[in-house]
Coordinates of C-alpha atoms in Angstrom, one line a residue:
X23 CA 0.0 0.0 0.0
X24 CA 3.0 2.3 0.5
X25 CA 3.6 2.3 -3.3
X26 CA 0.0 2.9 -4.2
X27 CA -0.3 5.8 -6.7
X28 CA -3.5 6.9 -4.9
X29 CA -1.4 7.9 -1.9
X30 CA 1.1 10.1 -3.9
X31 CA -1.4 13.0 -4.3
X32 CA -3.4 15.0 -1.8
X33 CA -6.9 16.0 -2.4
X34 CA -8.3 14.7 -5.7
X35 CA -11.2 15.7 -7.9
X36 CA -14.0 13.4 -9.2
X37 CA -13.9 12.4 -12.9
X38 CA -14.5 15.4 -15.1
X39 CA -16.3 13.3 -17.7
X40 CA -19.2 13.4 -15.3
X41 CA -20.3 16.5 -17.1
X42 CA -20.8 14.6 -20.4
X43 CA -22.8 11.9 -18.6
X44 CA -25.0 14.4 -16.8
X45 CA -25.8 16.2 -20.1
X46 CA -26.9 12.9 -21.6
X47 CA -28.9 11.9 -18.6
X48 CA -30.6 15.3 -18.6
X49 CA -32.3 14.3 -21.9
X50 CA -34.8 12.3 -19.9
X51 CA -35.9 15.5 -18.1
X52 CA -35.9 17.3 -21.4
X53 CA -38.4 14.8 -22.8
X54 CA -40.8 15.4 -20.0
X55 CA -40.5 19.2 -20.2
X56 CA -40.9 19.2 -24.0
X57 CA -44.0 16.9 -23.8
X58 CA -45.6 19.3 -21.3
X59 CA -44.9 22.3 -23.4
X60 CA -46.2 20.6 -26.6
X61 CA -49.5 19.9 -24.8
X62 CA -49.8 23.4 -23.4
X63 CA -48.8 25.3 -26.5
X64 CA -50.8 23.3 -29.0
X65 CA -54.0 23.8 -26.9
X66 CA -53.4 27.6 -27.5
X67 CA -53.0 27.3 -31.2
X68 CA -49.4 28.4 -31.4
X69 CA -47.6 28.1 -34.8
X70 CA -45.3 25.2 -35.3
X71 CA -42.3 27.4 -35.6
X72 CA -43.0 29.1 -32.3
X73 CA -43.6 25.8 -30.6
X74 CA -40.3 24.4 -31.9
X75 CA -38.4 27.5 -30.8
X76 CA -39.8 27.4 -27.3
X77 CA -39.1 23.7 -27.0
X78 CA -35.6 24.1 -28.2
X79 CA -34.9 26.9 -25.7
X80 CA -36.4 24.9 -22.9
X81 CA -34.3 21.9 -23.8
X82 CA -31.1 24.0 -23.8
X83 CA -32.1 25.6 -20.5
X84 CA -32.6 22.2 -18.8
X85 CA -29.3 20.8 -20.1
X86 CA -27.4 23.9 -19.1
X87 CA -28.9 23.9 -15.6
X88 CA -28.0 20.2 -15.1
X89 CA -24.5 20.7 -16.4
X90 CA -24.1 23.9 -14.3
X91 CA -25.1 22.1 -11.2
X92 CA -22.7 19.3 -11.9
X93 CA -19.9 21.8 -12.5
X94 CA -20.6 23.3 -9.1
X95 CA -20.7 19.8 -7.5
X96 CA -17.4 18.8 -9.0
X97 CA -15.7 22.0 -8.1
X98 CA -16.8 21.7 -4.4
X99 CA -16.0 18.0 -4.1
X100 CA -12.6 16.6 -3.2
X101 CA -11.5 13.2 -1.9
X102 CA -8.2 11.8 -0.7
X103 CA -6.8 8.5 0.5
X104 CA -4.2 8.4 3.3
X105 CA -2.6 5.5 5.1
X106 CA -5.1 5.7 7.8
X107 CA -8.4 6.9 6.3
X108 CA -10.5 7.8 3.3
X109 CA -11.9 11.4 3.3
X110 CA -14.5 13.2 1.3
X111 CA -15.3 16.9 1.3
X112 CA -18.5 17.9 -0.5
X113 CA -21.5 20.3 -0.6
X114 CA -22.4 23.4 -2.6
X115 CA -24.2 25.4 0.1
X116 CA -23.7 23.1 3.1
X117 CA -20.2 21.8 3.4
X118 CA -19.6 18.3 4.7
X119 CA -16.4 16.5 5.6
X120 CA -16.7 12.7 5.8
X121 CA -13.9 10.4 7.0
X122 CA -13.7 6.6 7.2
X123 CA -10.8 4.8 8.9
X124 CA -9.4 2.2 6.6
X125 CA -9.6 -0.5 9.3
X126 CA -13.4 0.0 9.3
X127 CA -13.9 -0.6 5.6
X128 CA -16.0 -3.8 5.1
X129 CA -17.3 -3.6 1.6
X130 CA -16.8 -1.7 -1.7
X131 CA -19.6 -1.5 -4.2
X132 CA -19.0 -0.5 -7.8
X133 CA -21.9 0.5 -10.0
X134 CA -22.1 1.8 -13.6
X135 CA -25.3 2.5 -15.5
X136 CA -25.2 2.3 -19.3
X137 CA -24.4 6.0 -19.7
X138 CA -21.6 5.9 -17.2
X139 CA -20.2 2.8 -18.9
X140 CA -20.1 4.7 -22.3
X141 CA -17.9 7.4 -20.6
X142 CA -15.8 4.9 -18.6
X143 CA -17.2 6.1 -15.2
X144 CA -18.1 4.1 -12.1
X145 CA -19.8 5.1 -8.8
X146 CA -18.0 3.8 -5.7
X147 CA -19.8 3.1 -2.5
X148 CA -17.6 2.3 0.5
X149 CA -19.4 0.6 3.4
X150 CA -18.3 0.4 7.0
X151 CA -20.3 -2.6 8.1
X152 CA -23.3 -0.7 9.3
X153 CA -26.6 0.0 7.7
X154 CA -26.6 2.4 4.8
X155 CA -29.7 4.2 6.2
X156 CA -27.6 5.4 9.1
X157 CA -25.4 7.5 6.7
X158 CA -22.3 5.3 7.1
X159 CA -21.6 4.9 3.4
X160 CA -19.1 7.1 1.6
X161 CA -20.0 7.6 -2.1
X162 CA -17.6 8.8 -4.8
X163 CA -19.8 9.7 -7.7
X164 CA -18.1 9.2 -10.2
X165 CA -14.6 8.0 -10.6
X166 CA -12.9 6.7 -13.7
X167 CA -13.1 2.9 -14.1
X168 CA -9.4 2.6 -13.6
X169 CA -9.4 4.8 -10.4
X170 CA -12.4 2.9 -9.0
X171 CA -10.8 -0.5 -9.5
X172 CA -7.5 0.7 -8.0
X173 CA -9.3 2.2 -5.0
X174 CA -11.2 -1.0 -4.4
X175 CA -8.0 -3.1 -4.3
X176 CA -6.3 -0.5 -2.0
X177 CA -9.2 -0.2 0.5
X178 CA -9.5 -4.0 0.8
X179 CA -5.7 -4.4 0.9
X180 CA -5.9 -6.9 -2.0
X181 CA -2.9 -8.8 -3.3
X182 CA -3.0 -9.2 -7.1
X183 CA -1.7 -12.8 -6.7
X184 CA -4.5 -15.3 -6.1
X185 CA -4.1 -17.5 -3.1
X186 CA -4.7 -21.3 -3.0
X187 CA -8.4 -22.1 -3.1
X188 CA -9.4 -18.7 -4.5
X189 CA -11.2 -18.4 -7.8
X190 CA -14.8 -18.6 -9.2
X191 CA -17.5 -20.0 -6.9
X192 CA -20.3 -19.7 -9.5
X193 CA -20.9 -18.4 -13.0
X194 CA -24.1 -17.7 -14.8
X195 CA -25.7 -20.6 -16.7
X196 CA -28.4 -19.4 -19.0
X197 CA -30.4 -22.5 -18.3
X198 CA -31.2 -20.9 -14.9
X199 CA -33.4 -18.4 -16.7
X200 CA -36.2 -21.0 -16.6
X201 CA -36.6 -20.0 -12.9
X202 CA -37.2 -16.4 -13.8
X203 CA -41.0 -16.8 -14.5
X204 CA -41.5 -18.5 -11.1
X205 CA -42.1 -15.2 -9.3
X206 CA -44.8 -12.6 -8.8
X207 CA -43.6 -10.8 -11.9
X208 CA -45.4 -13.3 -14.0
X209 CA -48.8 -12.2 -12.5
X210 CA -48.2 -8.5 -11.9
X211 CA -46.0 -7.6 -14.8
X212 CA -48.8 -6.6 -17.2
X213 CA -50.5 -4.4 -14.6
X214 CA -47.2 -2.6 -14.0
X215 CA -46.6 -2.1 -17.7
X216 CA -50.2 -0.8 -18.2
X217 CA -49.7 1.6 -15.3
X218 CA -46.4 2.9 -16.7
X219 CA -48.0 3.3 -20.2
X220 CA -51.0 5.2 -18.8
X221 CA -48.6 7.6 -17.0
X222 CA -46.5 8.1 -20.1
X223 CA -49.6 8.8 -22.2
X224 CA -50.8 11.3 -19.6
X225 CA -47.5 13.1 -19.6
X226 CA -47.7 13.5 -23.4
X227 CA -51.3 14.8 -23.2
X228 CA -52.9 11.6 -24.4
X229 CA -54.9 10.8 -21.2
X230 CA -58.1 11.0 -23.1
X231 CA -56.9 8.4 -25.6
X232 CA -55.9 6.1 -22.7
X233 CA -59.2 6.5 -21.0
X234 CA -61.2 5.8 -24.2
X235 CA -59.1 2.6 -24.7
X236 CA -59.8 1.5 -21.2
X237 CA -63.6 2.1 -21.5
X238 CA -63.6 0.2 -24.8
X239 CA -61.8 -2.7 -23.2
X240 CA -64.3 -2.8 -20.3
X241 CA -67.2 -2.8 -22.7
X242 CA -65.7 -5.7 -24.6
X243 CA -65.1 -7.7 -21.4
X244 CA -68.6 -7.2 -20.1
X245 CA -70.1 -8.1 -23.4
X246 CA -68.1 -11.3 -24.0
X247 CA -66.7 -12.4 -20.5
X248 CA -66.2 -16.1 -21.5
X249 CA -63.8 -15.1 -24.2
X250 CA -62.3 -11.9 -22.8
X251 CA -61.4 -13.0 -19.3
X252 CA -59.3 -16.1 -20.3
X253 CA -57.7 -14.0 -23.1
X254 CA -56.8 -11.2 -20.7
X255 CA -55.4 -13.6 -18.2
X256 CA -53.3 -15.3 -20.9
X257 CA -51.9 -12.0 -22.2
X258 CA -51.2 -10.9 -18.6
X259 CA -49.3 -14.1 -18.0
X260 CA -47.3 -13.8 -21.2
X261 CA -46.4 -10.2 -20.5
X262 CA -45.4 -11.1 -17.0
X263 CA -43.2 -14.0 -18.0
X264 CA -41.5 -11.9 -20.7
X265 CA -40.9 -9.1 -18.2
X266 CA -39.5 -11.6 -15.6
X267 CA -37.1 -13.1 -18.2
X268 CA -35.9 -9.7 -19.3
X269 CA -35.4 -8.5 -15.7
X270 CA -33.4 -11.7 -15.0
X271 CA -31.2 -11.2 -18.0
X272 CA -30.5 -7.5 -17.2
X273 CA -29.9 -8.0 -13.5
X274 CA -27.9 -11.3 -13.6
X275 CA -26.3 -11.2 -17.1
X276 CA -22.5 -11.9 -16.9
X277 CA -23.0 -13.1 -13.3
X278 CA -19.8 -14.3 -11.6
X279 CA -19.2 -14.9 -7.9
X280 CA -15.6 -15.5 -7.0
X281 CA -13.4 -15.7 -3.9
X282 CA -10.4 -13.4 -3.7
X283 CA -7.8 -13.5 -0.9
X284 CA -10.0 -13.2 2.2
X285 CA -13.0 -11.7 0.2
X286 CA -16.0 -12.5 -1.9
X287 CA -16.6 -10.5 -5.1
X288 CA -19.9 -10.5 -6.9
X289 CA -20.1 -9.1 -10.5
X290 CA -23.3 -9.0 -12.5
X291 CA -25.5 -6.9 -14.9
X292 CA -25.9 -6.5 -18.7
X293 CA -26.8 -2.8 -19.0
X294 CA -26.0 -1.6 -15.5
X295 CA -23.0 -3.3 -14.1
X296 CA -22.7 -4.0 -10.4
X297 CA -19.7 -5.2 -8.5
X298 CA -19.7 -5.9 -4.7
X299 CA -16.6 -6.9 -2.7
X300 CA -16.9 -7.8 1.0
X301 CA -14.6 -9.3 3.5
X302 CA -15.2 -13.0 4.3
X303 CA -14.3 -12.6 7.9
X304 CA -17.2 -10.2 8.3
X305 CA -19.7 -12.8 7.0
X306 CA -22.0 -14.1 9.7
X307 CA -23.9 -16.8 7.8
X308 CA -25.9 -17.6 4.7
X309 CA -29.6 -17.8 3.9
X310 CA -31.4 -20.2 1.5
X311 CA -34.6 -18.5 0.3
X312 CA -37.3 -20.6 -1.4
X313 CA -40.4 -18.6 -2.4
X314 CA -43.4 -20.9 -3.1
X315 CA -43.3 -20.9 -6.9
X316 CA -39.5 -21.2 -7.0
X317 CA -39.6 -24.0 -4.5
X318 CA -42.2 -25.9 -6.5
X319 CA -39.9 -25.6 -9.5
X320 CA -36.9 -27.0 -7.6
X321 CA -35.1 -23.6 -7.3
X322 CA -33.7 -21.5 -4.5
X323 CA -31.6 -18.3 -3.9
X324 CA -28.6 -17.8 -1.7
X325 CA -28.2 -14.6 0.4
X326 CA -25.4 -13.5 2.7
X327 CA -25.8 -12.5 6.3
X328 CA -23.2 -9.8 6.7
X329 CA -22.8 -6.5 8.4
X330 CA -24.1 -3.6 6.3
X331 CA -26.0 -5.7 3.8
X332 CA -29.3 -6.2 5.6
X333 CA -31.1 -4.0 3.2
X334 CA -30.6 -1.8 0.2
X335 CA -30.5 2.0 0.2
X336 CA -33.9 3.8 0.3
X337 CA -33.8 4.6 -3.4
X338 CA -32.9 1.1 -4.5
X339 CA -35.2 -1.8 -4.9
X340 CA -32.7 -4.6 -5.3
X341 CA -31.9 -7.0 -2.5
X342 CA -28.3 -5.9 -1.5
X343 CA -27.7 -9.3 0.3
X344 CA -28.5 -11.5 -2.7
X345 CA -25.5 -13.5 -3.8
X346 CA -27.1 -15.6 -6.6
X347 CA -29.9 -15.5 -9.1
X348 CA -32.6 -18.2 -8.8
X349 CA -30.8 -21.5 -9.4
X350 CA -31.3 -25.3 -8.6
X351 CA -31.7 -26.1 -4.9
X352 CA -28.9 -28.6 -4.8
X353 CA -26.5 -26.1 -6.3
X354 CA -27.7 -23.4 -3.9
X355 CA -26.8 -25.6 -0.9
X356 CA -23.5 -26.5 -2.4
X357 CA -22.7 -22.8 -2.9
X358 CA -23.9 -21.9 0.5
X359 CA -21.5 -24.5 2.0
X360 CA -18.6 -22.9 0.1
X361 CA -19.5 -19.4 1.1
X362 CA -19.8 -20.5 4.7
X363 CA -16.2 -21.8 4.3
X364 CA -17.0 -25.1 5.9
X365 CA -16.0 -28.4 4.2
X366 CA -18.9 -30.7 3.4
X367 CA -19.4 -33.6 5.6
X368 CA -19.0 -37.1 4.0
X369 CA -22.2 -39.2 3.4
X370 CA -23.3 -41.3 6.3
X371 CA -24.7 -44.7 5.4
X372 CA -27.0 -44.7 8.4
X373 CA -28.4 -41.3 7.6
X374 CA -32.2 -41.0 7.7
X375 CA -34.1 -40.5 4.5
X376 CA -33.6 -36.9 3.3
X377 CA -34.8 -34.7 0.5
X378 CA -32.6 -33.3 -2.3
X379 CA -31.2 -30.7 0.0
X380 CA -29.9 -33.1 2.5
X381 CA -32.6 -32.1 4.9
X382 CA -35.1 -34.4 6.5
X383 CA -38.2 -35.2 4.5
X384 CA -41.2 -33.2 5.2
X385 CA -43.0 -36.4 6.2
X386 CA -40.7 -36.8 9.3
X387 CA -42.8 -37.3 12.4
X388 CA -42.6 -34.5 14.8
X389 CA -41.4 -35.1 18.3
X390 CA -39.3 -33.8 21.1
X391 CA -35.6 -34.1 20.5
X392 CA -32.7 -32.1 21.8
X393 CA -30.4 -30.5 19.2
X394 CA -26.9 -31.4 20.3
X395 CA -23.5 -31.4 18.5
X396 CA -23.6 -35.1 18.6
X397 CA -26.8 -35.1 16.7
X398 CA -25.3 -32.7 14.2
X399 CA -22.6 -35.2 13.2
X400 CA -24.8 -38.3 12.9
X401 CA -27.1 -37.5 9.9
X402 CA -25.3 -35.8 7.1
X403 CA -27.3 -36.2 3.9
X404 CA -25.8 -37.4 0.6
X405 CA -26.0 -33.9 -0.9
X406 CA -24.5 -30.6 0.3
X407 CA -27.3 -29.8 2.6
X408 CA -27.3 -29.2 6.3
X409 CA -24.6 -31.8 6.6
X410 CA -22.4 -29.7 4.4
X411 CA -22.7 -26.9 6.9
X412 CA -21.5 -29.1 9.7
X413 CA -25.2 -29.9 10.7
X414 CA -27.1 -33.0 10.9
X415 CA -30.8 -33.4 9.9
X416 CA -33.0 -30.6 11.1
X417 CA -34.8 -31.3 14.3
X418 CA -38.6 -31.1 13.8
X419 CA -40.7 -29.0 16.2
X420 CA -43.4 -30.4 18.5
X421 CA -46.8 -31.2 17.2
X422 CA -48.2 -28.4 19.4
X423 CA -46.6 -25.9 16.9
X424 CA -48.7 -27.4 14.1
X425 CA -51.9 -27.3 16.3
X426 CA -51.3 -23.6 17.1
X427 CA -51.2 -22.8 13.4
X428 CA -54.3 -24.8 12.6
X429 CA -56.3 -23.1 15.4
X430 CA -55.1 -19.7 14.2
X431 CA -56.2 -20.5 10.6
X432 CA -59.7 -21.6 11.8
X433 CA -60.1 -18.5 14.0
X434 CA -59.2 -16.3 11.0
X435 CA -61.8 -18.1 8.8
X436 CA -64.4 -17.7 11.5
X437 CA -63.8 -14.0 11.6
X438 CA -64.0 -13.7 7.8
X439 CA -67.3 -15.8 7.8
X440 CA -68.7 -13.4 10.4
X441 CA -67.7 -10.4 8.3
X442 CA -69.2 -12.0 5.2
X443 CA -72.5 -12.6 7.0
X444 CA -72.6 -9.0 8.1
X445 CA -71.8 -7.8 4.6
X446 CA -74.4 -10.0 3.0
X447 CA -77.0 -8.4 5.3
X448 CA -75.9 -4.9 4.5
X449 CA -75.2 -5.1 0.7
X450 CA -78.2 -4.2 -1.5
X451 CA -77.4 -6.4 -4.5
X452 CA -78.4 -10.0 -4.6
X453 CA -75.3 -11.2 -6.5
X454 CA -72.9 -9.4 -4.1
X455 CA -74.5 -11.1 -1.1
X456 CA -73.6 -14.5 -2.5
X457 CA -70.2 -13.3 -3.7
X458 CA -68.9 -12.2 -0.3
X459 CA -69.2 -15.8 1.0
X460 CA -66.5 -16.8 -1.5
X461 CA -63.9 -15.1 0.7
X462 CA -64.2 -17.4 3.7
X463 CA -64.8 -20.4 1.4
X464 CA -61.5 -19.8 -0.3
X465 CA -59.7 -18.8 2.9
X466 CA -60.5 -22.1 4.6
X467 CA -58.5 -24.4 2.3
X468 CA -55.7 -21.8 1.8
X469 CA -55.4 -21.2 5.6
X470 CA -55.3 -25.0 6.3
X471 CA -52.6 -25.5 3.7
X472 CA -50.6 -22.5 5.1
X473 CA -50.9 -23.9 8.6
X474 CA -49.8 -27.4 7.7
X475 CA -47.0 -26.3 5.4
X476 CA -45.7 -23.8 7.9
X477 CA -45.6 -26.4 10.6
X478 CA -43.8 -28.9 8.3
X479 CA -41.2 -26.3 7.5
X480 CA -40.2 -25.7 11.1
X481 CA -36.8 -27.1 12.1
X482 CA -33.5 -26.3 13.7
X483 CA -30.0 -27.8 14.2
X484 CA -26.8 -27.0 15.9
X485 CA -23.5 -27.6 14.2
X486 CA -19.8 -27.1 14.8
X487 CA -19.9 -23.5 13.7
X488 CA -23.5 -22.6 12.7
X489 CA -27.0 -22.4 14.2
X490 CA -29.5 -23.5 11.6
X491 CA -33.2 -22.6 11.7
X492 CA -35.9 -22.9 9.1
X493 CA -39.4 -21.6 8.8
X494 CA -41.9 -20.2 6.4
X495 CA -44.6 -21.6 4.0
X496 CA -45.1 -19.0 1.3
X497 CA -41.4 -18.1 1.5
X498 CA -39.3 -20.8 3.2
X499 CA -36.1 -19.5 4.6
X500 CA -33.3 -21.6 6.0
X501 CA -30.7 -19.6 8.0
X502 CA -27.2 -20.8 8.8
X503 CA -25.9 -18.3 11.4
X504 CA -22.3 -18.3 12.5
X505 CA -22.4 -18.9 16.3
X506 CA -19.5 -16.6 16.8
X507 CA -21.6 -13.7 15.6
X508 CA -24.4 -14.2 18.1
X509 CA -24.2 -11.4 20.7
X510 CA -27.3 -12.1 22.7
X511 CA -30.6 -14.0 23.1
X512 CA -34.2 -12.9 23.4
X513 CA -36.6 -15.5 24.7
X514 CA -40.3 -14.7 24.1
X515 CA -43.5 -16.5 25.1
X516 CA -46.9 -15.4 24.0
X517 CA -49.9 -16.4 26.1
X518 CA -50.8 -19.2 23.7
X519 CA -47.2 -20.4 23.5
X520 CA -47.1 -20.7 27.3
X521 CA -50.2 -22.9 27.2
X522 CA -48.6 -25.1 24.6
X523 CA -45.2 -25.3 26.3
X524 CA -43.5 -23.5 23.4
X525 CA -41.3 -20.4 23.0
X526 CA -39.4 -18.4 20.4
X527 CA -35.6 -18.1 20.7
X528 CA -34.1 -15.1 18.9
X529 CA -30.4 -14.9 18.2
X530 CA -29.2 -11.3 18.2
X531 CA -26.4 -10.4 15.8
X532 CA -24.9 -7.2 14.2
X533 CA -25.4 -8.7 10.7
X534 CA -28.3 -9.0 8.4
X535 CA -31.7 -8.0 9.9
X536 CA -30.3 -8.1 13.4
X537 CA -32.0 -11.1 14.8
X538 CA -32.9 -14.6 13.6
X539 CA -35.6 -16.7 15.3
X540 CA -36.2 -20.3 16.1
X541 CA -40.0 -20.2 16.3
X542 CA -42.3 -22.4 18.4
X543 CA -39.6 -24.7 19.8
X544 CA -40.2 -26.8 22.9
X545 CA -39.4 -24.8 26.0
X546 CA -36.7 -27.1 27.2
X547 CA -35.2 -27.7 23.8
X548 CA -35.2 -24.0 23.0
X549 CA -33.3 -23.0 26.1
X550 CA -30.9 -25.9 25.7
X551 CA -30.3 -24.9 22.1
X552 CA -29.4 -21.3 23.1
X553 CA -27.2 -22.4 25.9
X554 CA -25.2 -24.8 23.7
X555 CA -25.0 -22.4 20.7
X556 CA -22.9 -19.8 22.7
X557 CA -21.6 -21.5 25.8
X558 CA -21.7 -19.3 28.9
X559 CA -23.9 -16.5 27.4
X560 CA -27.2 -17.8 28.7
X561 CA -26.0 -19.9 31.6
X562 CA -26.3 -17.2 34.3
X563 CA -30.0 -17.0 33.6
X564 CA -30.8 -20.7 33.5
X565 CA -32.0 -22.9 36.4
X566 CA -31.4 -26.5 35.5
X567 CA -33.6 -29.2 37.1
X568 CA -31.7 -31.7 39.1
X569 CA -32.2 -35.3 38.0

């Protein structure tokens, strides 16, 4: 680091090519302004020449204003890198001086949209391992591509020479795109497209045209419902599937996850490139996420549990903790094992029947069983599942957990039935009185399925390094949390849990969402699990029964 060229100069400027990029991006604002002027001036019968002159002047004014602002921003922004810290001075009217010690840098995120890529620019976000919403990210917007890459290597003290065991962990296989339609995009994509189209037509003064088209479509649907409804549903599904596939391709094109010396680096994106580098020693676990449709298709996603990656910035919609696109479940478990940096356990001939993840089959009979480290080594599945994370088969939760969920579902259906009865008495139309009863009628089978599936998904295990917990029906999540990252425990018992002899054990950690729960576990098993997971932390609060 002593020979790094970034240390040879003092305060440095941001990339001057930002002015060209800002001018190009301002054309989006110009389009909206010109559309508004066209609608306003044409309604007042202005001549074409006058309209063109006004629109051209407005466009030049917008571009000039954006470029002028960027000039002021660049002239008032400086950054420098010393041997101890990274500093940033910024602000046009309100001056700010941000400083991050180098020993607190935990992640470096590089991002370049299509316009920035054309001009060789990159936005650099330096994270300190805390949530971005707390203002702990330092953003250099933008640097040249070469400066950004050099700064990334310097901040993370990266050696150019790869160490043994480093290299690619996963690369994109376009066959994974078959999992893209297995999401809500397939059902909501058309509605989002129509909403965006209606807004665009409104901005260009064509709201009346959009309204007339909507009225004509409604008349056609009401006149021929048997033909129109299936056709609309089919078009909606087709548009949603196409949107999901395109979104997958743009977000995960050129995907590559690799291990550098002591770090993980994620690179992805076709149009907007994204590159995230984070220290492995700051990882606190992994999460296997299986939404319902993706689970039925045999897919899963891998997310990291790390400090500072619990959520994206407020203006971003992407999951900052996602490490993979949707991919096959067995591959997801294998990759999670590699990320957790724990060698997979060898197959055990006497292992119980497991599913493709190396986890116990959902048909396993529930019963009381204490999760011990001896149990964790006895039942590694043949695939890189829980056994690959140093776990055995997941311990199922008591039958009382399932009964609680069934009772809760029945109570919900009863409340909906009462509300439907009241509505049928108040509504004036005969057809609506019968229609409201469809709500509790549909809620009953869905609620029962949700209760049973939620109970079958519950499980936990304790391994050499990780605490594993699984829950969820609509979105099943399996969490492997590094026991060294657990800083405390929260034990909660609701009134109904106490009556059933159950409790919820929450492991507190500085990473991810801050806490991870083992839900509806037997009271004795839950306390024993917490005591064994982090020896000595819970012991002062436990009173053990003498045998």
